[in-house]
Short mmCIF file of C-alpha atoms (C1' of nucleotides) in Angstrom, two decimals:
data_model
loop_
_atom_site.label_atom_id
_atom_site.label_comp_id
_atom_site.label_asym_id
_atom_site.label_seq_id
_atom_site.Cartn_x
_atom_site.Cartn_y
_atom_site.Cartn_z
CA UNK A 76 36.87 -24.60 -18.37
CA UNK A 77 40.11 -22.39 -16.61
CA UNK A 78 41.74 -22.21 -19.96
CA UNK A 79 41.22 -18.72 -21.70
CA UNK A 80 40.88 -18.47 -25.39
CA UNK A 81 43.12 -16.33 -26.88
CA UNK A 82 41.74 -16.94 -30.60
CA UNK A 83 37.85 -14.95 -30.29
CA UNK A 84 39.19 -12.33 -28.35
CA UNK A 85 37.01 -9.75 -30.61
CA UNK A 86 34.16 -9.59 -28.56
CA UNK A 87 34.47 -11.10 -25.95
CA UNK A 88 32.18 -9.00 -23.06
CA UNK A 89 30.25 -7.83 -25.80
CA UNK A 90 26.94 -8.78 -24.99
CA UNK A 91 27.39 -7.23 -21.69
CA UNK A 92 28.90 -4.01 -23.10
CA UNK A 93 27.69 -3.60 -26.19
CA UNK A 94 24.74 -0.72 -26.31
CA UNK A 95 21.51 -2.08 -25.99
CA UNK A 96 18.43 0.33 -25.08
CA UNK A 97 15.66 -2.03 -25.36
CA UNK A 98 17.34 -4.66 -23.15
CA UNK A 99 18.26 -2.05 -20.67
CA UNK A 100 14.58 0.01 -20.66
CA UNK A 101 13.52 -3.88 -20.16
CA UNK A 102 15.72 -4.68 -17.51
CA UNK A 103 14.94 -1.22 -15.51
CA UNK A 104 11.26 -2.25 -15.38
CA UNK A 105 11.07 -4.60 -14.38
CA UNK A 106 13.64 -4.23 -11.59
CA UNK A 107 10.60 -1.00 -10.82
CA UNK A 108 8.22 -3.71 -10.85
CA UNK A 109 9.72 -5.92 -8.39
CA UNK A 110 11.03 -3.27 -5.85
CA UNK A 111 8.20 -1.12 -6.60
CA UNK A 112 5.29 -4.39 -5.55
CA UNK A 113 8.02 -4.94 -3.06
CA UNK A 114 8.17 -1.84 -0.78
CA UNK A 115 4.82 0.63 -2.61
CA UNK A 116 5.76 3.81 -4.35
CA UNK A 117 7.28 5.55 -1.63
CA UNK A 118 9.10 2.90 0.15
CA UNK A 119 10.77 1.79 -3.56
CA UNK A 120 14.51 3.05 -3.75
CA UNK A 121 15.45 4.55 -7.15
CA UNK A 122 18.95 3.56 -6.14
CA UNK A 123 17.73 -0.01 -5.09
CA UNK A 124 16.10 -0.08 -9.12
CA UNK A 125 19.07 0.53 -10.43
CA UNK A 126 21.22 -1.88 -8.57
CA UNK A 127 18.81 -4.18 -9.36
CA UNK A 128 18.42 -3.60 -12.98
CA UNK A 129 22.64 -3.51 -13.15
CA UNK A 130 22.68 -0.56 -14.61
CA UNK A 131 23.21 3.22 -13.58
CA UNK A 132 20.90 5.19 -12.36
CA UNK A 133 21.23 8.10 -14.90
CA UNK A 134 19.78 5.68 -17.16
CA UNK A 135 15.97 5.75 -15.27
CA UNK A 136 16.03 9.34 -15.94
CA UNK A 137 16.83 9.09 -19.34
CA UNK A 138 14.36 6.45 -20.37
CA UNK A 139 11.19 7.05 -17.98
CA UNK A 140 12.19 10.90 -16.59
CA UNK A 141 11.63 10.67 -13.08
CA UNK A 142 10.20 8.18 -10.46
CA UNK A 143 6.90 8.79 -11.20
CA UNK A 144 7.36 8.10 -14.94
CA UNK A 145 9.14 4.76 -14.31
CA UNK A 146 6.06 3.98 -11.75
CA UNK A 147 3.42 5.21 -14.32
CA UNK A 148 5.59 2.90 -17.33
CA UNK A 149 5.17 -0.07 -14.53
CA UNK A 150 1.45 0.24 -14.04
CA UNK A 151 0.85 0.21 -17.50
CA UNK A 152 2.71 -2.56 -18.60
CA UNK A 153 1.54 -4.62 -15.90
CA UNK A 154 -2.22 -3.84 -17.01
CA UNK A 155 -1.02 -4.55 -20.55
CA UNK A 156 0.25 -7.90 -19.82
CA UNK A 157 -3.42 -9.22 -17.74
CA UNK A 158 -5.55 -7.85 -20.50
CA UNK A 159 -3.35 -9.65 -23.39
CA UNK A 160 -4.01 -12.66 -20.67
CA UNK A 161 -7.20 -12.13 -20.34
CA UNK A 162 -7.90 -11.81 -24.16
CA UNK A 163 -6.02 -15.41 -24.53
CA UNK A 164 -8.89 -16.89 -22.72
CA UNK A 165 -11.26 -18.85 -25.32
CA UNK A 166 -14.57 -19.96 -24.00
CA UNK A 167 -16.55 -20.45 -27.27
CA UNK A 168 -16.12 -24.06 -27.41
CA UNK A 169 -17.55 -24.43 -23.55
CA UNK A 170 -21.26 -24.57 -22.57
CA UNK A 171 -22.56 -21.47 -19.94
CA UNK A 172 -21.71 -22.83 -16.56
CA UNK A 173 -18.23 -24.94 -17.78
CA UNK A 174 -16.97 -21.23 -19.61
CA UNK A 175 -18.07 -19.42 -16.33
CA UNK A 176 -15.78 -22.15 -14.29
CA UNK A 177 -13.21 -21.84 -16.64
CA UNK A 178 -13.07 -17.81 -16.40
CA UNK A 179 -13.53 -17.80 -12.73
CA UNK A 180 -10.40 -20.33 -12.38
CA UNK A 181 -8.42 -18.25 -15.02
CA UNK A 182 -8.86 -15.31 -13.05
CA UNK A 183 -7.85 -16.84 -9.61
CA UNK A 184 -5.18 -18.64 -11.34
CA UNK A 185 -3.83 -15.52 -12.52
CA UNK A 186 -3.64 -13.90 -9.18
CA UNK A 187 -1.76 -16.86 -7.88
CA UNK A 188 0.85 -16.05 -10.57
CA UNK A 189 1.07 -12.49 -10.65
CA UNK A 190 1.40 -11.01 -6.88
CA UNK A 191 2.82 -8.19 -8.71
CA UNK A 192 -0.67 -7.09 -10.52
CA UNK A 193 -1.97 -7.65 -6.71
CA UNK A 194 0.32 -5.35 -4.86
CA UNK A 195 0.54 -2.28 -7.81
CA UNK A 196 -3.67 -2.29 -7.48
CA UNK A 197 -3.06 -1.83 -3.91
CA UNK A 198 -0.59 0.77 -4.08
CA UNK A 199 -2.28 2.41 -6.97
CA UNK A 200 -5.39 2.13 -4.83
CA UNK A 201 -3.39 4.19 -1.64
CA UNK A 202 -2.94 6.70 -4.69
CA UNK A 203 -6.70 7.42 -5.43
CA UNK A 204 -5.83 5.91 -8.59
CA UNK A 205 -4.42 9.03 -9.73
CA UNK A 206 -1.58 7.73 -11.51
CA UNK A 207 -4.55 5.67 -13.61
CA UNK A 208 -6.34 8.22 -14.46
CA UNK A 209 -3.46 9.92 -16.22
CA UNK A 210 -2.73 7.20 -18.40
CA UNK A 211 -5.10 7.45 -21.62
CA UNK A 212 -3.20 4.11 -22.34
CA UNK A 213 -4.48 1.33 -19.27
CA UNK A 214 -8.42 3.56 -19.78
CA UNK A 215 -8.57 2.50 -23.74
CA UNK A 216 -7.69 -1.12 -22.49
CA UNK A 217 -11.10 -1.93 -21.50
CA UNK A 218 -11.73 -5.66 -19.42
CA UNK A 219 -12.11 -7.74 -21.90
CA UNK A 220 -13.42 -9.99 -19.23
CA UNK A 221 -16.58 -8.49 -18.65
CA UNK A 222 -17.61 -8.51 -22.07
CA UNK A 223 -16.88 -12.63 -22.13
CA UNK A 224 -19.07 -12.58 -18.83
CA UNK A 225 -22.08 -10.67 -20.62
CA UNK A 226 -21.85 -13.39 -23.09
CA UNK A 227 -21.92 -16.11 -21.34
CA UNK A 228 -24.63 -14.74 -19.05
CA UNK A 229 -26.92 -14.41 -21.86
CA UNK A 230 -25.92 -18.19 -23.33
CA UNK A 231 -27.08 -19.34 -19.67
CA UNK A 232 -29.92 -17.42 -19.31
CA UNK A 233 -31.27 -18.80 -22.87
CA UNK A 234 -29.96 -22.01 -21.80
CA UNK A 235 -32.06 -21.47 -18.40
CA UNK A 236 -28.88 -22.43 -16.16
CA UNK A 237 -28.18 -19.14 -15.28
CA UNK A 238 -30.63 -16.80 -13.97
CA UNK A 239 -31.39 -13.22 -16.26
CA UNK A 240 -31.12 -10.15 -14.28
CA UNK A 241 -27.41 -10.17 -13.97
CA UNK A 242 -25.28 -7.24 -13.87
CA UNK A 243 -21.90 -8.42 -15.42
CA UNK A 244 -20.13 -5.49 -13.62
CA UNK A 245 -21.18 -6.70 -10.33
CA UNK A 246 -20.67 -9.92 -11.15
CA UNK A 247 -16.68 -9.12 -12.68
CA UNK A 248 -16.12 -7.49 -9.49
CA UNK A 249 -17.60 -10.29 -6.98
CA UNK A 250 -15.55 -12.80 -9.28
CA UNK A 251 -12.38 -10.68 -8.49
CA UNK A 252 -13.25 -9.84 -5.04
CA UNK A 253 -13.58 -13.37 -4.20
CA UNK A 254 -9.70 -14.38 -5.46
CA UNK A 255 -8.16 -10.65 -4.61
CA UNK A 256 -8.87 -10.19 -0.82
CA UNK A 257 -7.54 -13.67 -0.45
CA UNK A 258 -4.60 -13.33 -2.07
CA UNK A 259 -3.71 -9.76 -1.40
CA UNK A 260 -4.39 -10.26 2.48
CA UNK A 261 -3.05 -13.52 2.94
CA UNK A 262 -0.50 -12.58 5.15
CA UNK A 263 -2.68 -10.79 7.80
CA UNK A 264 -4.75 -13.28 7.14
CA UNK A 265 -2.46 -16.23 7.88
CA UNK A 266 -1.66 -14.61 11.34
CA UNK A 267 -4.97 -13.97 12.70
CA UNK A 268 -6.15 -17.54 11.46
CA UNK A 269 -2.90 -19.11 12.23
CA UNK A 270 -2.93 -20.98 9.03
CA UNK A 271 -0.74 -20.79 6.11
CA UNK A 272 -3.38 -19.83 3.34
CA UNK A 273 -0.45 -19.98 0.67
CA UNK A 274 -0.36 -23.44 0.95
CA UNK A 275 -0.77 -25.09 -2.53
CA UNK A 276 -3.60 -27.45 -1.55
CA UNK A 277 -4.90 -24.39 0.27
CA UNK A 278 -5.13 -22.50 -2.65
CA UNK A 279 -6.61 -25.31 -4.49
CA UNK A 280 -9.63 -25.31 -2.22
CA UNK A 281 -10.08 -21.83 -2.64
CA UNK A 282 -10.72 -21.65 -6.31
CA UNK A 283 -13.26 -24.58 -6.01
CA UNK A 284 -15.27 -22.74 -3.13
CA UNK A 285 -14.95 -19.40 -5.28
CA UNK A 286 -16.36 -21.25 -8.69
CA UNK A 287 -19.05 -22.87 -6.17
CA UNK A 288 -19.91 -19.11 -4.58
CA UNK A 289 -20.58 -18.03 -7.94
CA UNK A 290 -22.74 -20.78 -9.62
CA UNK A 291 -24.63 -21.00 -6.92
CA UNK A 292 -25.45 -17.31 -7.50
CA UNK A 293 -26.11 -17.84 -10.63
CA UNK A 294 -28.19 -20.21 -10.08
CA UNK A 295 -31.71 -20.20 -11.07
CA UNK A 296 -34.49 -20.32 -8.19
CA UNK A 297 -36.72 -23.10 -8.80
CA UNK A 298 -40.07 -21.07 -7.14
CA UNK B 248 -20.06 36.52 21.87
CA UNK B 249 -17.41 38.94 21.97
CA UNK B 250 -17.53 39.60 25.76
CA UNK B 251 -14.11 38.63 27.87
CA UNK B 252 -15.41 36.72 31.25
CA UNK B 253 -13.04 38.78 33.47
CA UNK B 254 -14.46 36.88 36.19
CA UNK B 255 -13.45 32.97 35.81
CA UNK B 256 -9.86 34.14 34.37
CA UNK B 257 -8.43 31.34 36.58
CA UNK B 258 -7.35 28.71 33.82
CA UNK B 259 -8.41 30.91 30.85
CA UNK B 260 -6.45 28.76 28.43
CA UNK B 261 -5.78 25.61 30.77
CA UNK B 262 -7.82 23.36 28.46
CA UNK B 263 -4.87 23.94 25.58
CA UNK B 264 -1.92 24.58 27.68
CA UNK B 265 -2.50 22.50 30.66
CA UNK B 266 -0.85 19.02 30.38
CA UNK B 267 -2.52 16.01 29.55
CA UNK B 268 -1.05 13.18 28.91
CA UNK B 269 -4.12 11.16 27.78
CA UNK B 270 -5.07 13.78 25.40
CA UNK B 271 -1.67 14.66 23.50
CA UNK B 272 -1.00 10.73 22.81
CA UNK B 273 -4.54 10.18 22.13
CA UNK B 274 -4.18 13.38 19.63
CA UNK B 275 -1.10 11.71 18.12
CA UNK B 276 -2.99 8.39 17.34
CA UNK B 277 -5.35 9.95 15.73
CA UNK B 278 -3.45 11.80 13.57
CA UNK B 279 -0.86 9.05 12.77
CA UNK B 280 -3.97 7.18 11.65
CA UNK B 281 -5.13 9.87 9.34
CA UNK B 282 -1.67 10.51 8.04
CA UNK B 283 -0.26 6.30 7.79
CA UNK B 284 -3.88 5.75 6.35
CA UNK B 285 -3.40 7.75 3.31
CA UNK B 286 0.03 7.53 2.20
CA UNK B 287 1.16 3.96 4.03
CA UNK B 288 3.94 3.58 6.20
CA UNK B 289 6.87 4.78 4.15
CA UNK B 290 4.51 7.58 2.63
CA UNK B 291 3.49 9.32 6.11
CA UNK B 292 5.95 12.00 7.33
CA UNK B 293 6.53 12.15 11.28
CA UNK B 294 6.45 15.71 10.68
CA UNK B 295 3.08 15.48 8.72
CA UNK B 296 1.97 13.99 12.14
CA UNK B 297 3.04 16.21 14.26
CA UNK B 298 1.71 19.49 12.61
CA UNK B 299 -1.71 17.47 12.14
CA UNK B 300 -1.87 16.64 15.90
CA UNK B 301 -0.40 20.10 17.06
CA UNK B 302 2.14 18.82 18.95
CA UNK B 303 5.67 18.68 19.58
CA UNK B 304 7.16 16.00 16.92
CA UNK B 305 9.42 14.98 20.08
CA UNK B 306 6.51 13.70 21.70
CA UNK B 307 5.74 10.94 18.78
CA UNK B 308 9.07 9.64 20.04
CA UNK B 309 8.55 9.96 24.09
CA UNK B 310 4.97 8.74 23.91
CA UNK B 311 5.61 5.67 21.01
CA UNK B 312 9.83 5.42 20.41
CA UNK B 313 9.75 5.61 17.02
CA UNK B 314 7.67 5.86 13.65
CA UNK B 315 7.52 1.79 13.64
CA UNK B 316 6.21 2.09 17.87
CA UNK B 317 3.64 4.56 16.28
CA UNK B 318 2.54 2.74 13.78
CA UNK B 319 2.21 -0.33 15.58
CA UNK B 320 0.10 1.68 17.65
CA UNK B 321 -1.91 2.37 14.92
CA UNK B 322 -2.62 -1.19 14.11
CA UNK B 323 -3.53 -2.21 17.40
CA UNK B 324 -5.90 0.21 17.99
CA UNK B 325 -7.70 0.20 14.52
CA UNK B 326 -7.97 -3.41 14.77
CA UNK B 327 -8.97 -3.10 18.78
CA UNK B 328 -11.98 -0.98 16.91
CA UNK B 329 -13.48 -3.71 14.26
CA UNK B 330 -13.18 -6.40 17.26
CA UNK B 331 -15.20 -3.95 19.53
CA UNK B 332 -17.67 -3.09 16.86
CA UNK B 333 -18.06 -7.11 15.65
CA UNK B 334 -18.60 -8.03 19.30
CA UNK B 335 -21.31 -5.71 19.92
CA UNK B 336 -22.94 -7.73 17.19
CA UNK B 337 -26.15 -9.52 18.55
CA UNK B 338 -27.86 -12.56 16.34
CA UNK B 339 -29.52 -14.42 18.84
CA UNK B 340 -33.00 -12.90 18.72
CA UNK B 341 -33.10 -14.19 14.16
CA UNK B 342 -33.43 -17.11 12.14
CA UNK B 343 -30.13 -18.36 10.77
CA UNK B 344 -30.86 -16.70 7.32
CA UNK B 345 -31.55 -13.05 8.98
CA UNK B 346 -28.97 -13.27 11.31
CA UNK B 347 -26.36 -14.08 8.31
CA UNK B 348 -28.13 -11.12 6.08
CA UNK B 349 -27.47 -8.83 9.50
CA UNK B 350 -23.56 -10.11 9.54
CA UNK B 351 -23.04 -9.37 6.33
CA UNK B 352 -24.82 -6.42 6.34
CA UNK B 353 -22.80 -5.15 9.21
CA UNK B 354 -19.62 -6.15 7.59
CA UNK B 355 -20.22 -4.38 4.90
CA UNK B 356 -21.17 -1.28 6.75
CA UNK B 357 -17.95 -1.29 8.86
CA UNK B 358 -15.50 -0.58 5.43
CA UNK B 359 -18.01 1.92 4.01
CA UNK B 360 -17.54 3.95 7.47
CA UNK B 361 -14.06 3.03 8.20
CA UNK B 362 -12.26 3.35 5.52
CA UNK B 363 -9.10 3.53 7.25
CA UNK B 364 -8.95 0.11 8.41
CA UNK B 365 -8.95 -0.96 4.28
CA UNK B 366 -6.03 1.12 3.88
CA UNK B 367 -4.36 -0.05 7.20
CA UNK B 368 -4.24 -3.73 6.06
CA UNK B 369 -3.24 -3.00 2.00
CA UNK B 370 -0.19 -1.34 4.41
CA UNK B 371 0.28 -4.12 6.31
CA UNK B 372 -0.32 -6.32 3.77
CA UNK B 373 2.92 -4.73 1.70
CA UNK B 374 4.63 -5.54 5.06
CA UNK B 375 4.27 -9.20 4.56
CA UNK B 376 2.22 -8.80 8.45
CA UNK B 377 5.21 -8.35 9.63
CA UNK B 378 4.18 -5.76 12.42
CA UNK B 379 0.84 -7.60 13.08
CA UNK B 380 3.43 -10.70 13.43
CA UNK B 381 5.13 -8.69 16.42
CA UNK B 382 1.75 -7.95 18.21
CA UNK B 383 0.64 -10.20 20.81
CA UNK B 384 -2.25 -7.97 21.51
CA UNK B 385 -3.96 -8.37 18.28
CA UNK B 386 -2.92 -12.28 17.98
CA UNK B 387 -5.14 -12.77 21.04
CA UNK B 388 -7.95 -10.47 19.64
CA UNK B 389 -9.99 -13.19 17.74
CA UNK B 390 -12.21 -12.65 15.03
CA UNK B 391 -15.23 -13.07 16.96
CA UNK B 392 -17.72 -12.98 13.47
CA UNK B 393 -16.48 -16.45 12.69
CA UNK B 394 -17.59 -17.84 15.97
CA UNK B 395 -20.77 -16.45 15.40
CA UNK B 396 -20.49 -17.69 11.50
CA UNK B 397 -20.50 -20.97 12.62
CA UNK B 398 -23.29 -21.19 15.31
CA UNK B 399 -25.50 -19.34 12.17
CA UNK B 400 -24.26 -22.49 10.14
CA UNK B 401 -25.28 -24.82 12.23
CA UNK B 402 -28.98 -23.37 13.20
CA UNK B 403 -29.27 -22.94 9.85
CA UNK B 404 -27.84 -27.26 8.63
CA UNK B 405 -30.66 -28.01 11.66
CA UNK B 406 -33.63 -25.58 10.26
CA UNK B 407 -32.51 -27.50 6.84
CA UNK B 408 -32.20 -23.92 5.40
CA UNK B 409 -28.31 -23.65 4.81
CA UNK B 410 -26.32 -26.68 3.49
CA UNK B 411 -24.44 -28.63 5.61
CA UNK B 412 -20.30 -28.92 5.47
CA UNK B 413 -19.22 -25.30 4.94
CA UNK B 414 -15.99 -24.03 6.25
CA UNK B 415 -16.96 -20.47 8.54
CA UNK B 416 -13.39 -19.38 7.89
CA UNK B 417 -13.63 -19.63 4.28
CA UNK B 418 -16.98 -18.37 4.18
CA UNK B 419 -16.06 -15.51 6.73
CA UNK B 420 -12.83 -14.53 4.04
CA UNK B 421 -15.77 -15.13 1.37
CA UNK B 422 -17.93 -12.01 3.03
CA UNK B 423 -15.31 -10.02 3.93
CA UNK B 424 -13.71 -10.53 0.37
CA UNK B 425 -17.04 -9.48 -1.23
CA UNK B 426 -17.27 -6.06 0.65
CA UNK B 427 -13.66 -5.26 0.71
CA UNK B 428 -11.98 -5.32 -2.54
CA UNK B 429 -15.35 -3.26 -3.73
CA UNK B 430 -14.35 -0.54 -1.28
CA UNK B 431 -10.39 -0.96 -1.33
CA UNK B 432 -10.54 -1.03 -4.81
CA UNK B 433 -12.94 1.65 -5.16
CA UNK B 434 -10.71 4.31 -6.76
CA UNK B 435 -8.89 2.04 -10.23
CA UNK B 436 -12.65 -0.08 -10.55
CA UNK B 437 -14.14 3.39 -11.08
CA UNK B 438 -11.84 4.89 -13.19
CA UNK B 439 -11.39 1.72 -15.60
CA UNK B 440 -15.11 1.27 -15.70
CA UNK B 441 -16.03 4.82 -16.06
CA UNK B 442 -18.61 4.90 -12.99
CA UNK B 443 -18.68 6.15 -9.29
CA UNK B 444 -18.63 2.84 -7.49
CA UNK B 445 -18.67 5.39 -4.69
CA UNK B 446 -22.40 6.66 -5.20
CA UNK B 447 -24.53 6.08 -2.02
CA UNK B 448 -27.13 4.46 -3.92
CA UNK B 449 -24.31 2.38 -5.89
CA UNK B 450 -22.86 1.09 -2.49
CA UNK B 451 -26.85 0.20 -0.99
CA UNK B 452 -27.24 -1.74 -4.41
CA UNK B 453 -23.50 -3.45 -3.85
CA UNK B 454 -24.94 -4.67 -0.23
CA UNK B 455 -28.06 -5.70 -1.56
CA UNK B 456 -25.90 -7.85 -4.19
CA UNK B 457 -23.31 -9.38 -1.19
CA UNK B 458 -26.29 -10.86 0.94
CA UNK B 459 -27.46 -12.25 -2.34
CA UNK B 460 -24.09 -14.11 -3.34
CA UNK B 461 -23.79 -15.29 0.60
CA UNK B 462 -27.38 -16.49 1.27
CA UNK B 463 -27.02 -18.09 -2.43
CA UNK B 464 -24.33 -19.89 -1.54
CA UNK B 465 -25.70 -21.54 1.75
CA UNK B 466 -29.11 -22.63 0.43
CA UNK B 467 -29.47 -25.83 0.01
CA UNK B 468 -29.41 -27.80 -3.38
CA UNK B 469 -32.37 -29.42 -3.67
CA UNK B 470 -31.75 -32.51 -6.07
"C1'" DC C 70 6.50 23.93 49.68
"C1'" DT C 71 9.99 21.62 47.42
"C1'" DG C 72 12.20 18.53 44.54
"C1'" DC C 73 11.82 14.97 41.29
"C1'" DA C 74 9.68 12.68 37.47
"C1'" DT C 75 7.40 13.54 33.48
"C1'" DA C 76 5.27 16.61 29.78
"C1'" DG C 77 6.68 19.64 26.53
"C1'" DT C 78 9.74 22.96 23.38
"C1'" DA C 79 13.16 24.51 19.99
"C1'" DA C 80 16.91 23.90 17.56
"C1'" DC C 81 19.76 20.81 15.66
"C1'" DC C 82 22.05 16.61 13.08
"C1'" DG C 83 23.54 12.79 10.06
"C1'" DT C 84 22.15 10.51 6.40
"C1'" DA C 85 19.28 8.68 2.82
"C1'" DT C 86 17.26 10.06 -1.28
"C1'" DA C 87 15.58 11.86 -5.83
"C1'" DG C 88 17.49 14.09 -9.19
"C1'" DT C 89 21.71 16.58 -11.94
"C1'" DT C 90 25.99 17.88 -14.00
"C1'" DA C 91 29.65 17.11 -16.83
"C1'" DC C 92 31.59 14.04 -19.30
"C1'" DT C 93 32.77 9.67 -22.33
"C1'" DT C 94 31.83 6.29 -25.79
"C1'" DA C 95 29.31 3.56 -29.10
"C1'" DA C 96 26.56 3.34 -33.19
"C1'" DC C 97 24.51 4.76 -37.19
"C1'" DC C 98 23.68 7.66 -41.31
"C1'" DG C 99 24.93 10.38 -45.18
"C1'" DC D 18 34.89 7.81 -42.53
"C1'" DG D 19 33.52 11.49 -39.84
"C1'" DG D 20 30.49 13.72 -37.04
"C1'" DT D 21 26.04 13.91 -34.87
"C1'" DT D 22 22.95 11.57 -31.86
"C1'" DA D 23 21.88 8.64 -28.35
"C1'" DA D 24 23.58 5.35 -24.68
"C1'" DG D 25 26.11 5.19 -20.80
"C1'" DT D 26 29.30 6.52 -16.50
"C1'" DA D 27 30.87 8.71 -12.22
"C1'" DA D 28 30.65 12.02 -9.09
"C1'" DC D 29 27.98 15.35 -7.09
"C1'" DT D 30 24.09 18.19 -4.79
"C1'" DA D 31 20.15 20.01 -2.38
"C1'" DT D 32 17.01 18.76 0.62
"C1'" DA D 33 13.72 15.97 3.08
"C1'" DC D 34 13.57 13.03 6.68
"C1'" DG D 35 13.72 10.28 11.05
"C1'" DG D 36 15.57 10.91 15.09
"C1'" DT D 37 18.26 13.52 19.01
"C1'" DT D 38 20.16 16.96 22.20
"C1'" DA D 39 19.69 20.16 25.56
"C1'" DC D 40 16.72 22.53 27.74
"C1'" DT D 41 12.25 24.46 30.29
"C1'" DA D 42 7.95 24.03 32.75
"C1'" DT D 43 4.39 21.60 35.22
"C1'" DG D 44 2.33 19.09 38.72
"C1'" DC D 45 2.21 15.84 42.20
"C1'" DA D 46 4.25 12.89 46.23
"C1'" DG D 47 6.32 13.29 50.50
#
DNA sequence: CTGCATAGTAACCGTATAGTTACTTAACCG
DNA sequence: CGGTTAAGTAACTATACGGTTACTATGCAG
């Protein structure tokens, strides 16, 4: 372990030294991504990214241009990496109501995960979105999720467990709703309850009552 | 119109220049709310404040310390406002299931016209609640719409038309949830799916669909 | 009617911050 | 192998920003 080796002395800090733009475009975002979730736009350091990232800060210049870039690169490769996510999800093989548990779990489960995607929606959100809306990239990656939802709201409707009528927008978005405002606000939340929503078993019992809130929606009336 | 009153010259221009203590701080709350609102805490400018409230930006500091005071401020009184709003709030005089369509109803109203107090909790939210942790005020404030969740429960288990066992603070995050992320969320659900979720008649419709989910949710399974 | 506390003003200050300049060094291509 | 391009460094800069200093004016208590 103390003893140095004098024999392989070519190289020896090369992995550390040696030029490596992908690894160091990589390592600058996500350093963005953390700080940047951490603090918002604003209250993210460019400084503080760097540190982070171990490298100099000429270097988020040179590979994203300015702040804004290197927030704009962050937004769209955290939208990249839920829709690739989302597209994993296979719900063929399930009948209506077991794919519609299964997609309402994957979605809260992927909040739990990712408090990252949470946060950048909420500061992109503060921003009117307008950092969104410049990105023809993120507005070509449509949901793929509300496509599987039109699907399986049709196989339940034929299957007459679901009821017809169903607007899979509105349905995406209550879905969402249910597992976002929990997630996102669970620290106000936690204080004015006095409870530590974050708690795993907590969390458990969330995702049950939000695949219960939405079957029972979908639901049809026996009149 | 353009007369001069040469009469009642007494305090011509006492209602601007005259001091008032009450006035100036209220003036600064205001626009510290307006300014924190749209561009979070690290976003807003204290000088952005001052110009909007036409006052002296040393007065931010006598009247509230410093930009944390002020924003604290700012949380305490927004939140002062949904309490006062939620207890005004009267069920008594409807049946379980109209007095829960009501609630929700006027939940849903409140972030439609107070958009504000969305923004004001993404903020603190990215603070972790650690301001809202500070507050004693708002810690005593309780949320009065779960008290009144769970008396509507129970009327409801007794007229047998709501299910029996549900959690009012899980329900109460549940209609909140619905409501908010629609409206927080507003600007990046529009833009990905192309529509104006902001649309009067798009925002009646998203009501309409909220009560639905709720009221679905607490009927009773009949098996 | 005066003097003292508080409301209010204007100019100022130190520093944090995004972004740049000027330069060096590695790698790759003909 | 040499020279052009891109990766990388260190030091610097202009300014925006939160906060302060030093001062003036108002109004109310005694």
């Amino acid at each position: 372990m103390e003893g140095s080796q004098p024999k392989s002395q070519v190289k020896p800090r090369a992995a550390s030294l040696t030029r490596d733009p992908e690894r160091t475009r990589a390592a600058i975002l996500r350093a963005a991504t953390a700080e940047i979730t951490a603090k918002g736009l604003t209250g993210a350091r460019v400084d503080a990214i760097a540190a982070r990232a171990g490298v100099n800060k000429r270097m988020l210049y040179h590979y994203f241009g300015d702040k804004q870039g290197l927030y704009l690169a962050v937004l769209e490769h955290t939208y990249a990496a839920i829709r690739a996510a989302e597209i994993g999800l296979n719900l063929t093989e399930l009948d209506a109501a077991a794919g519609m548990r299964r997609l309402v779990l994957f979605t809260w489960q992927y909040f739990i995960d990712h408090p990252e995607f949470l946060s950048l929606l909420a500061t992109e959100n503060m921003n009117r979105a307008a950092y969104l809306k410049t990105s023809k990239q993120i507005r070509t990656l449509h949901a793929p999720l509300v496509g599987m939802i039109e699907v399986l709201l049709k196989r339940g409707a034929a299957e007459k467990v679901f009821r017809a009528g169903i607007d899979p927008i509105e349905l995406y978005i209550s879905i969402a709703a249910l597992g976002f405002f929990y997630m996102s606000n669970r620290h106000t939340l936690s204080t004015i309850f006095g409870e530590n929503l974050s708690a795993p078993e907590r969390l458990a019992r969330r995702g049950e009552h939000i695949v219960e809130v939405i079957l029972a929606f979908l639901k049809p009336t026996k009149s």
